[in-house]
C-alpha cells in the first residue's frame, strides 16, 4: 500500500475519482446513521430492565429506616453511599450522592465557586478573569460549562499517560487566576487513555498559586474497562490528603453508563470537610435527590461487586463494537500515512486524528452520506481544534451492522479528504 | 369564659399554677411528637404505591418514541408536559418539566438571574444590592434562597386575599433594585389563604421600575383543596400576557404532595419565549431530568383529570386532621382573647397567632413536653417575626391520635405563655 504523500498528482487524481465514485453510491442510499454521542445501546439498557420493577408496595425503605418515598436526606441513602464509597475506595462520609446527572453536579459546583467562592474564600467572579486548564481533546460539555460562566480555557496537550504535567505544574504554580482543571482520568473522553500513576501523583502534589484552585476529576468511566485486565488508577483523594492538599480535588462519578443513562444515580466525592461544606449549600438548593431511584440501584446491584459484575455484561456488548472500529480503521487506513487513532481499553470513544485540516471536511462528507459524527472541533475548548484533525468516534449505540456501514463510509471519507488535501497542496 | 386580659393578678396566678400542673404531667410522659414540616403521612404516600411497579421491562417508551431509559430530552416527555399544561391551563410549550425538587428549579432560576441576568439583561449582581419582596408570613425556604444569594428581603403584610398590593405596587414601581417577589398564591404557606382574583390581576398589571423584575409564583398547592368547592385563581401567565408583561412571571408547580414527596416530578411554566431562553441554559447544566419517573407519573395518573381525582383521596385523609386542629383550637382557646388562627380550605398548614411576644415561649414549652413545632419566626425573612406571634402548625404527617395529643399540649402551652405574659405585664 502506497502512502498518499508519495503519490503523484495523477495517481491522486485517479484515486480521488475512484473514491468519489464509491462515495456517490452511499450518498444515494439515503442512510441515516448516528455515531455522534456516547450513548448506550438498547441492548445495554436492557441489562437493567429488572430495575424498572425491583421495588414493590412493601419495599421502599432504606436500611436506616428512611421512607424513600418521603422528603428528607440530602446526600444519599446509606446503601448507595456505601456502593460508591467501596467502588472509589473512600468512606461514605466522603461521598455525596446526587440525582441522575453528574453534569449537573459539576455545573453546580462551578456555579457556586464562581458566585460564592471555594469554601470561605472570595468568589471567583470577584477576583478577575478566571481560567481553567482544559486537557484537549476533552469532553465538550466540560468546556460548555466554562463558556457558560465566562471562564477562559487554556488547552493542555494530552499524551498517552495524561495531560502534559510539566505545563500543568508550571501554569498552576504561577497564575493565581487558574482556578481549575478538567480531568477524565480513566478511559479519557475522547482518547480513551488512562492517566499513569505518575500523572495522578503529580496532580496530588500540585502547588497552586491560587489557594482556591480545584481539580475537577470526572471519573465518568471508572468501571468501564473493556478488556480482561482492568486498569486501575491511584486514589486521588488519598494522595491529595497525603500531600497536604486535602481539599483540592472534587471527584465525580456516575452510573449513567452502568444502569440507565437518563435515570441513574451519580455522586460527588471529596474530603469529608468539603462534603460537610457542600451539604450546607444543598440545604438551600434542593429537597435532595430521588431516594427511590437510589433504592432501585441498591436492590438491583446489591453492592460494589454487583456493579463490577454488571459492567462485565456491558463490556461483552461493547468489545465487538470497539474491535470493529479498530479493525476497520486498521484494514482501510493503516500504512497510508493519513490517519492515527487510539485503541482504548475502556470508555466510550475512539479518538481519530486525520491529516491536519481534514477533520471538518471528513465530517461534512460523512454527513452527506447520511452518517452523523460528533462535530469536528467539539473536543476542543470553544469548539476550535487548532489542527482541525481530531474526530471522536462513538461506537456504542448503533447495532454492529449499522456501525460497520458507518465505518466504511467514514474510511472512504477519510481517504477522499486526504486525497483532496494532497491534490490542493 | 373570661378573657385573660380581664383577669386579676390572683386569678392569673391561680390559672398559671393549674396550667403548670397539667403541663408537668405531659413533660414526664416522654412523648416525641413532630409537627414541624409539611410532610405527607404514610397513608397519603401509600395512595401512590402502584407507581413503584407501574412500568415494566416492555414499558419504557414515551408516546413520541423516546426511550425514557436513555439520554435525551431537557424539558419533559410529552405526556407529562401535557398533564402540567392542562392542570395549569397552559400550552405544553409554556411548561418545562423538572426533576423531583421544585425548590431546585427556583434556586437555579434565582442563581442564573443573579449571575447572568434575566434573559439578555445585566446580571442582577452587577447592578447593586438586589431586593425581593417577601409576603410574610411565608415559606421559609424561599427566604433561605434569598439569604444564600445575599438578596435583601422586604417583608410585605399578608391579608386574607393576598399580599398588601398597595405596598407591592408602590415599591415595585419606585425601586429598580426590587427584582422579585415570592408568592404562594393558592393555600398560601403558612396562612392557607387564596389570592383573590383582584390580587392576581393587580400582580399581572404591575409596572416595575426594573425591566428585569420577576414574579416567583410558587403554586405549590395548586390542586390541594380540602373542601368540596375547590378554589380557583386566575391564570397569571395569560393575565401577564394581556397586560403587556408576557415574560414577568415564573410559575412553579410540583407533584411533591401529589405522588411521592421525595420522588415526584415538578415543573416550571412561563411564556414560550422565556421557556426557550431557559432551555439554552439547561443544555449546559444537565443531561435532563429523569424521564422514567415522568413516565411512571404518566402511567399512574394518565391525565390531568386523573391527578385531580387522586387529590380527592389526599383531601379525604387530610380533612379530619385539619378539622381536629381547628376544632381543638376553637374549643380550647376561643373567647380567651389570646390567639387567632386560620381555617384553611386547602394546603398543608394552619397559621396561628399568639399574643405578641409569646410564639418563641410557646414553641419552647411544647419542645419541653416533647412536641416539636416549626421554630417561631421561621415564616419570616431572616427568621425574625417582629411581633414574635406567628406559629406554623403542620398537621399532615402525624396520625390523628398523635396530632390530638400534640394539640392538647400546644393549647396548654398557649394558655400558659399567655398567663405568664399578663402576669409579667
PDB file of C-alpha atoms in Angstrom, chain B residues 133-328:
ATOM      1  CA  UNK B 133     -40.457  41.444  48.316  1.00  0.00           C
ATOM      2  CA  UNK B 134     -41.397  38.720  50.773  1.00  0.00           C
ATOM      3  CA  UNK B 135     -45.060  38.447  51.729  1.00  0.00           C
ATOM      4  CA  UNK B 136     -44.918  37.298  55.354  1.00  0.00           C
ATOM      5  CA  UNK B 137     -45.601  35.009  56.992  1.00  0.00           C
ATOM      6  CA  UNK B 138     -44.344  32.970  54.063  1.00  0.00           C
ATOM      7  CA  UNK B 139     -42.343  29.904  53.064  1.00  0.00           C
ATOM      8  CA  UNK B 140     -39.041  29.735  54.914  1.00  0.00           C
ATOM      9  CA  UNK B 141     -37.156  28.086  52.054  1.00  0.00           C
ATOM     10  CA  UNK B 142     -37.924  30.969  49.715  1.00  0.00           C
ATOM     11  CA  UNK B 143     -36.242  33.201  52.251  1.00  0.00           C
ATOM     12  CA  UNK B 144     -33.307  30.800  52.530  1.00  0.00           C
ATOM     13  CA  UNK B 145     -32.695  31.170  48.781  1.00  0.00           C
ATOM     14  CA  UNK B 146     -32.613  34.973  49.183  1.00  0.00           C
ATOM     15  CA  UNK B 147     -30.215  34.646  52.074  1.00  0.00           C
ATOM     16  CA  UNK B 148     -27.963  32.375  50.092  1.00  0.00           C
ATOM     17  CA  UNK B 149     -27.689  34.924  47.284  1.00  0.00           C
ATOM     18  CA  UNK B 150     -27.349  37.894  49.639  1.00  0.00           C
ATOM     19  CA  UNK B 151     -30.676  39.335  48.475  1.00  0.00           C
ATOM     20  CA  UNK B 152     -32.288  41.843  50.842  1.00  0.00           C
ATOM     21  CA  UNK B 153     -35.776  40.802  51.875  1.00  0.00           C
ATOM     22  CA  UNK B 154     -38.574  43.308  52.369  1.00  0.00           C
ATOM     23  CA  UNK B 155     -41.480  41.796  54.336  1.00  0.00           C
ATOM     24  CA  UNK B 156     -44.939  42.550  52.947  1.00  0.00           C
ATOM     25  CA  UNK B 157     -48.022  42.113  55.127  1.00  0.00           C
ATOM     26  CA  UNK B 158     -50.373  39.279  54.163  1.00  0.00           C
ATOM     27  CA  UNK B 159     -54.121  39.804  54.274  1.00  0.00           C
ATOM     28  CA  UNK B 160     -56.972  37.396  53.641  1.00  0.00           C
ATOM     29  CA  UNK B 161     -56.842  37.975  49.899  1.00  0.00           C
ATOM     30  CA  UNK B 162     -53.073  38.026  49.437  1.00  0.00           C
ATOM     31  CA  UNK B 163     -50.187  40.426  49.981  1.00  0.00           C
ATOM     32  CA  UNK B 164     -50.853  44.125  50.584  1.00  0.00           C
ATOM     33  CA  UNK B 165     -50.981  45.131  46.913  1.00  0.00           C
ATOM     34  CA  UNK B 166     -50.945  48.874  47.583  1.00  0.00           C
ATOM     35  CA  UNK B 167     -47.488  48.499  49.058  1.00  0.00           C
ATOM     36  CA  UNK B 168     -46.350  45.964  46.457  1.00  0.00           C
ATOM     37  CA  UNK B 169     -47.382  48.233  43.566  1.00  0.00           C
ATOM     38  CA  UNK B 170     -45.752  51.256  45.138  1.00  0.00           C
ATOM     39  CA  UNK B 171     -42.430  49.580  45.926  1.00  0.00           C
ATOM     40  CA  UNK B 172     -42.143  47.717  42.623  1.00  0.00           C
ATOM     41  CA  UNK B 173     -42.874  50.886  40.646  1.00  0.00           C
ATOM     42  CA  UNK B 174     -40.390  53.029  42.523  1.00  0.00           C
ATOM     43  CA  UNK B 175     -37.318  50.879  43.246  1.00  0.00           C
ATOM     44  CA  UNK B 176     -35.396  49.361  40.302  1.00  0.00           C
ATOM     45  CA  UNK B 177     -33.378  47.179  42.682  1.00  0.00           C
ATOM     46  CA  UNK B 178     -36.503  45.234  43.600  1.00  0.00           C
ATOM     47  CA  UNK B 179     -36.062  42.291  41.262  1.00  0.00           C
ATOM     48  CA  UNK B 180     -38.542  39.766  42.544  1.00  0.00           C
ATOM     49  CA  UNK B 181     -41.385  38.751  44.804  1.00  0.00           C
ATOM     50  CA  UNK B 182     -42.188  35.340  46.259  1.00  0.00           C
ATOM     51  CA  UNK B 183     -45.825  34.277  46.033  1.00  0.00           C
ATOM     52  CA  UNK B 184     -47.671  31.127  47.096  1.00  0.00           C
ATOM     53  CA  UNK B 185     -50.960  32.165  45.540  1.00  0.00           C
ATOM     54  CA  UNK B 186     -53.161  29.231  46.485  1.00  0.00           C
ATOM     55  CA  UNK B 187     -53.498  27.867  50.028  1.00  0.00           C
ATOM     56  CA  UNK B 188     -50.519  30.003  50.893  1.00  0.00           C
ATOM     57  CA  UNK B 189     -47.766  28.640  53.102  1.00  0.00           C
ATOM     58  CA  UNK B 190     -48.470  29.068  56.014  1.00  0.00           C
ATOM     59  CA  UNK B 191     -51.698  31.056  56.175  1.00  0.00           C
ATOM     60  CA  UNK B 192     -53.683  28.879  53.773  1.00  0.00           C
ATOM     61  CA  UNK B 193     -55.330  31.906  52.177  1.00  0.00           C
ATOM     62  CA  UNK B 194     -56.064  32.059  48.447  1.00  0.00           C
ATOM     63  CA  UNK B 195     -55.172  35.185  46.495  1.00  0.00           C
ATOM     64  CA  UNK B 196     -58.331  36.964  45.323  1.00  0.00           C
ATOM     65  CA  UNK B 197     -58.966  37.484  41.611  1.00  0.00           C
ATOM     66  CA  UNK B 198     -58.348  41.165  42.201  1.00  0.00           C
ATOM     67  CA  UNK B 199     -54.940  40.474  43.780  1.00  0.00           C
ATOM     68  CA  UNK B 200     -53.870  38.239  40.896  1.00  0.00           C
ATOM     69  CA  UNK B 201     -54.995  40.847  38.372  1.00  0.00           C
ATOM     70  CA  UNK B 202     -53.051  43.550  40.165  1.00  0.00           C
ATOM     71  CA  UNK B 203     -49.945  41.357  40.011  1.00  0.00           C
ATOM     72  CA  UNK B 204     -50.307  40.997  36.246  1.00  0.00           C
ATOM     73  CA  UNK B 205     -50.675  44.758  35.878  1.00  0.00           C
ATOM     74  CA  UNK B 206     -47.580  45.707  37.877  1.00  0.00           C
ATOM     75  CA  UNK B 207     -45.442  48.416  36.313  1.00  0.00           C
ATOM     76  CA  UNK B 208     -41.998  47.571  37.663  1.00  0.00           C
ATOM     77  CA  UNK B 209     -39.225  50.155  37.699  1.00  0.00           C
ATOM     78  CA  UNK B 210     -36.893  47.247  36.901  1.00  0.00           C
ATOM     79  CA  UNK B 211     -37.298  45.753  33.451  1.00  0.00           C
ATOM     80  CA  UNK B 212     -35.856  42.547  34.912  1.00  0.00           C
ATOM     81  CA  UNK B 213     -38.345  42.296  37.782  1.00  0.00           C
ATOM     82  CA  UNK B 214     -39.857  38.824  38.057  1.00  0.00           C
ATOM     83  CA  UNK B 215     -42.742  37.279  39.990  1.00  0.00           C
ATOM     84  CA  UNK B 216     -41.852  33.903  41.516  1.00  0.00           C
ATOM     85  CA  UNK B 217     -45.293  32.292  41.560  1.00  0.00           C
ATOM     86  CA  UNK B 218     -44.849  29.128  43.607  1.00  0.00           C
ATOM     87  CA  UNK B 219     -48.147  27.364  43.001  1.00  0.00           C
ATOM     88  CA  UNK B 220     -47.123  24.505  45.277  1.00  0.00           C
ATOM     89  CA  UNK B 221     -50.674  23.762  46.391  1.00  0.00           C
ATOM     90  CA  UNK B 222     -52.430  24.273  43.063  1.00  0.00           C
ATOM     91  CA  UNK B 223     -54.527  21.099  43.375  1.00  0.00           C
ATOM     92  CA  UNK B 224     -54.596  20.778  47.120  1.00  0.00           C
ATOM     93  CA  UNK B 225     -58.089  21.871  48.148  1.00  0.00           C
ATOM     94  CA  UNK B 226     -59.665  20.230  51.179  1.00  0.00           C
ATOM     95  CA  UNK B 227     -63.312  21.187  50.841  1.00  0.00           C
ATOM     96  CA  UNK B 228     -65.981  20.294  48.347  1.00  0.00           C
ATOM     97  CA  UNK B 229     -65.886  23.550  46.465  1.00  0.00           C
ATOM     98  CA  UNK B 230     -62.359  23.875  45.127  1.00  0.00           C
ATOM     99  CA  UNK B 231     -60.916  27.349  44.898  1.00  0.00           C
ATOM    100  CA  UNK B 232     -59.626  28.657  41.577  1.00  0.00           C
ATOM    101  CA  UNK B 233     -57.279  31.519  40.877  1.00  0.00           C
ATOM    102  CA  UNK B 234     -56.946  33.379  37.567  1.00  0.00           C
ATOM    103  CA  UNK B 235     -54.247  32.314  35.106  1.00  0.00           C
ATOM    104  CA  UNK B 236     -51.340  34.612  35.921  1.00  0.00           C
ATOM    105  CA  UNK B 237     -49.432  33.795  32.725  1.00  0.00           C
ATOM    106  CA  UNK B 238     -52.382  34.751  30.493  1.00  0.00           C
ATOM    107  CA  UNK B 239     -53.072  37.875  32.537  1.00  0.00           C
ATOM    108  CA  UNK B 240     -49.442  38.999  32.327  1.00  0.00           C
ATOM    109  CA  UNK B 241     -49.570  38.445  28.573  1.00  0.00           C
ATOM    110  CA  UNK B 242     -52.751  40.508  28.262  1.00  0.00           C
ATOM    111  CA  UNK B 243     -51.246  43.323  30.297  1.00  0.00           C
ATOM    112  CA  UNK B 244     -48.076  43.715  28.289  1.00  0.00           C
ATOM    113  CA  UNK B 245     -45.920  41.819  30.796  1.00  0.00           C
ATOM    114  CA  UNK B 246     -45.608  38.491  28.934  1.00  0.00           C
ATOM    115  CA  UNK B 247     -42.276  37.449  30.466  1.00  0.00           C
ATOM    116  CA  UNK B 248     -42.744  38.814  34.004  1.00  0.00           C
ATOM    117  CA  UNK B 249     -43.815  35.661  35.810  1.00  0.00           C
ATOM    118  CA  UNK B 250     -42.260  32.266  36.509  1.00  0.00           C
ATOM    119  CA  UNK B 251     -44.774  29.709  37.720  1.00  0.00           C
ATOM    120  CA  UNK B 252     -43.617  26.677  39.703  1.00  0.00           C
ATOM    121  CA  UNK B 253     -45.671  23.593  40.331  1.00  0.00           C
ATOM    122  CA  UNK B 254     -44.962  20.206  41.784  1.00  0.00           C
ATOM    123  CA  UNK B 255     -46.363  16.755  42.426  1.00  0.00           C
ATOM    124  CA  UNK B 256     -44.408  16.531  45.697  1.00  0.00           C
ATOM    125  CA  UNK B 257     -47.676  16.439  47.590  1.00  0.00           C
ATOM    126  CA  UNK B 258     -49.494  14.580  44.833  1.00  0.00           C
ATOM    127  CA  UNK B 259     -47.328  11.486  44.355  1.00  0.00           C
ATOM    128  CA  UNK B 260     -44.188  10.801  46.408  1.00  0.00           C
ATOM    129  CA  UNK B 261     -42.795  13.820  48.267  1.00  0.00           C
ATOM    130  CA  UNK B 262     -39.189  12.839  47.605  1.00  0.00           C
ATOM    131  CA  UNK B 263     -39.611  11.274  44.167  1.00  0.00           C
ATOM    132  CA  UNK B 264     -42.135  13.335  42.278  1.00  0.00           C
ATOM    133  CA  UNK B 265     -41.942  15.445  39.146  1.00  0.00           C
ATOM    134  CA  UNK B 266     -42.065  19.218  39.115  1.00  0.00           C
ATOM    135  CA  UNK B 267     -42.425  21.944  36.572  1.00  0.00           C
ATOM    136  CA  UNK B 268     -41.687  25.496  35.778  1.00  0.00           C
ATOM    137  CA  UNK B 269     -44.030  27.411  33.486  1.00  0.00           C
ATOM    138  CA  UNK B 270     -43.632  30.755  31.780  1.00  0.00           C
ATOM    139  CA  UNK B 271     -44.047  32.411  28.400  1.00  0.00           C
ATOM    140  CA  UNK B 272     -42.950  30.296  25.469  1.00  0.00           C
ATOM    141  CA  UNK B 273     -40.188  32.812  24.902  1.00  0.00           C
ATOM    142  CA  UNK B 274     -38.909  32.503  28.485  1.00  0.00           C
ATOM    143  CA  UNK B 275     -39.013  28.710  28.204  1.00  0.00           C
ATOM    144  CA  UNK B 276     -36.934  28.777  25.025  1.00  0.00           C
ATOM    145  CA  UNK B 277     -34.430  31.006  26.762  1.00  0.00           C
ATOM    146  CA  UNK B 278     -34.207  28.759  29.812  1.00  0.00           C
ATOM    147  CA  UNK B 279     -33.719  25.621  27.741  1.00  0.00           C
ATOM    148  CA  UNK B 280     -30.485  27.084  26.357  1.00  0.00           C
ATOM    149  CA  UNK B 281     -29.091  27.163  29.903  1.00  0.00           C
ATOM    150  CA  UNK B 282     -30.322  23.654  30.622  1.00  0.00           C
ATOM    151  CA  UNK B 283     -28.182  22.399  27.731  1.00  0.00           C
ATOM    152  CA  UNK B 284     -25.098  23.499  29.646  1.00  0.00           C
ATOM    153  CA  UNK B 285     -26.405  22.451  33.033  1.00  0.00           C
ATOM    154  CA  UNK B 286     -27.752  18.930  32.848  1.00  0.00           C
ATOM    155  CA  UNK B 287     -28.464  15.841  30.790  1.00  0.00           C
ATOM    156  CA  UNK B 288     -32.125  16.492  31.644  1.00  0.00           C
ATOM    157  CA  UNK B 289     -34.459  15.163  34.325  1.00  0.00           C
ATOM    158  CA  UNK B 290     -35.280  11.501  34.927  1.00  0.00           C
ATOM    159  CA  UNK B 291     -37.754  10.559  32.178  1.00  0.00           C
ATOM    160  CA  UNK B 292     -38.579   7.153  33.629  1.00  0.00           C
ATOM    161  CA  UNK B 293     -40.007   8.829  36.686  1.00  0.00           C
ATOM    162  CA  UNK B 294     -42.004  11.095  34.412  1.00  0.00           C
ATOM    163  CA  UNK B 295     -43.325   8.036  32.618  1.00  0.00           C
ATOM    164  CA  UNK B 296     -44.338   6.491  35.946  1.00  0.00           C
ATOM    165  CA  UNK B 297     -46.397   9.592  36.651  1.00  0.00           C
ATOM    166  CA  UNK B 298     -47.956   9.483  33.184  1.00  0.00           C
ATOM    167  CA  UNK B 299     -48.880   5.820  33.560  1.00  0.00           C
ATOM    168  CA  UNK B 300     -50.250   6.190  37.076  1.00  0.00           C
ATOM    169  CA  UNK B 301     -52.266   9.403  36.669  1.00  0.00           C
ATOM    170  CA  UNK B 302     -53.000   9.104  32.911  1.00  0.00           C
ATOM    171  CA  UNK B 303     -54.089  12.726  32.608  1.00  0.00           C
ATOM    172  CA  UNK B 304     -54.963  15.917  34.448  1.00  0.00           C
ATOM    173  CA  UNK B 305     -58.336  14.503  35.476  1.00  0.00           C
ATOM    174  CA  UNK B 306     -56.501  11.552  36.998  1.00  0.00           C
ATOM    175  CA  UNK B 307     -54.411  13.917  39.108  1.00  0.00           C
ATOM    176  CA  UNK B 308     -57.476  15.799  40.323  1.00  0.00           C
ATOM    177  CA  UNK B 309     -59.305  12.573  41.170  1.00  0.00           C
ATOM    178  CA  UNK B 310     -56.237  11.438  43.094  1.00  0.00           C
ATOM    179  CA  UNK B 311     -56.193  14.695  45.051  1.00  0.00           C
ATOM    180  CA  UNK B 312     -59.656  13.850  46.404  1.00  0.00           C
ATOM    181  CA  UNK B 313     -58.089  10.865  48.131  1.00  0.00           C
ATOM    182  CA  UNK B 314     -55.490  13.101  49.749  1.00  0.00           C
ATOM    183  CA  UNK B 315     -58.230  15.501  50.820  1.00  0.00           C
ATOM    184  CA  UNK B 316     -60.200  12.674  52.444  1.00  0.00           C
ATOM    185  CA  UNK B 317     -57.155  11.855  54.596  1.00  0.00           C
ATOM    186  CA  UNK B 318     -56.267  15.450  55.393  1.00  0.00           C
ATOM    187  CA  UNK B 319     -59.696  16.899  56.122  1.00  0.00           C
ATOM    188  CA  UNK B 320     -60.133  15.176  59.508  1.00  0.00           C
ATOM    189  CA  UNK B 321     -56.681  16.373  60.565  1.00  0.00           C
ATOM    190  CA  UNK B 322     -57.372  19.985  59.715  1.00  0.00           C
ATOM    191  CA  UNK B 323     -60.775  19.712  61.370  1.00  0.00           C
ATOM    192  CA  UNK B 324     -59.147  18.340  64.512  1.00  0.00           C
ATOM    193  CA  UNK B 325     -56.775  21.313  64.595  1.00  0.00           C
ATOM    194  CA  UNK B 326     -59.396  23.995  64.134  1.00  0.00           C
ATOM    195  CA  UNK B 327     -61.943  22.241  66.377  1.00  0.00           C
ATOM    196  CA  UNK B 328     -59.399  21.868  69.174  1.00  0.00           C
TER     197      UNK B 328
END
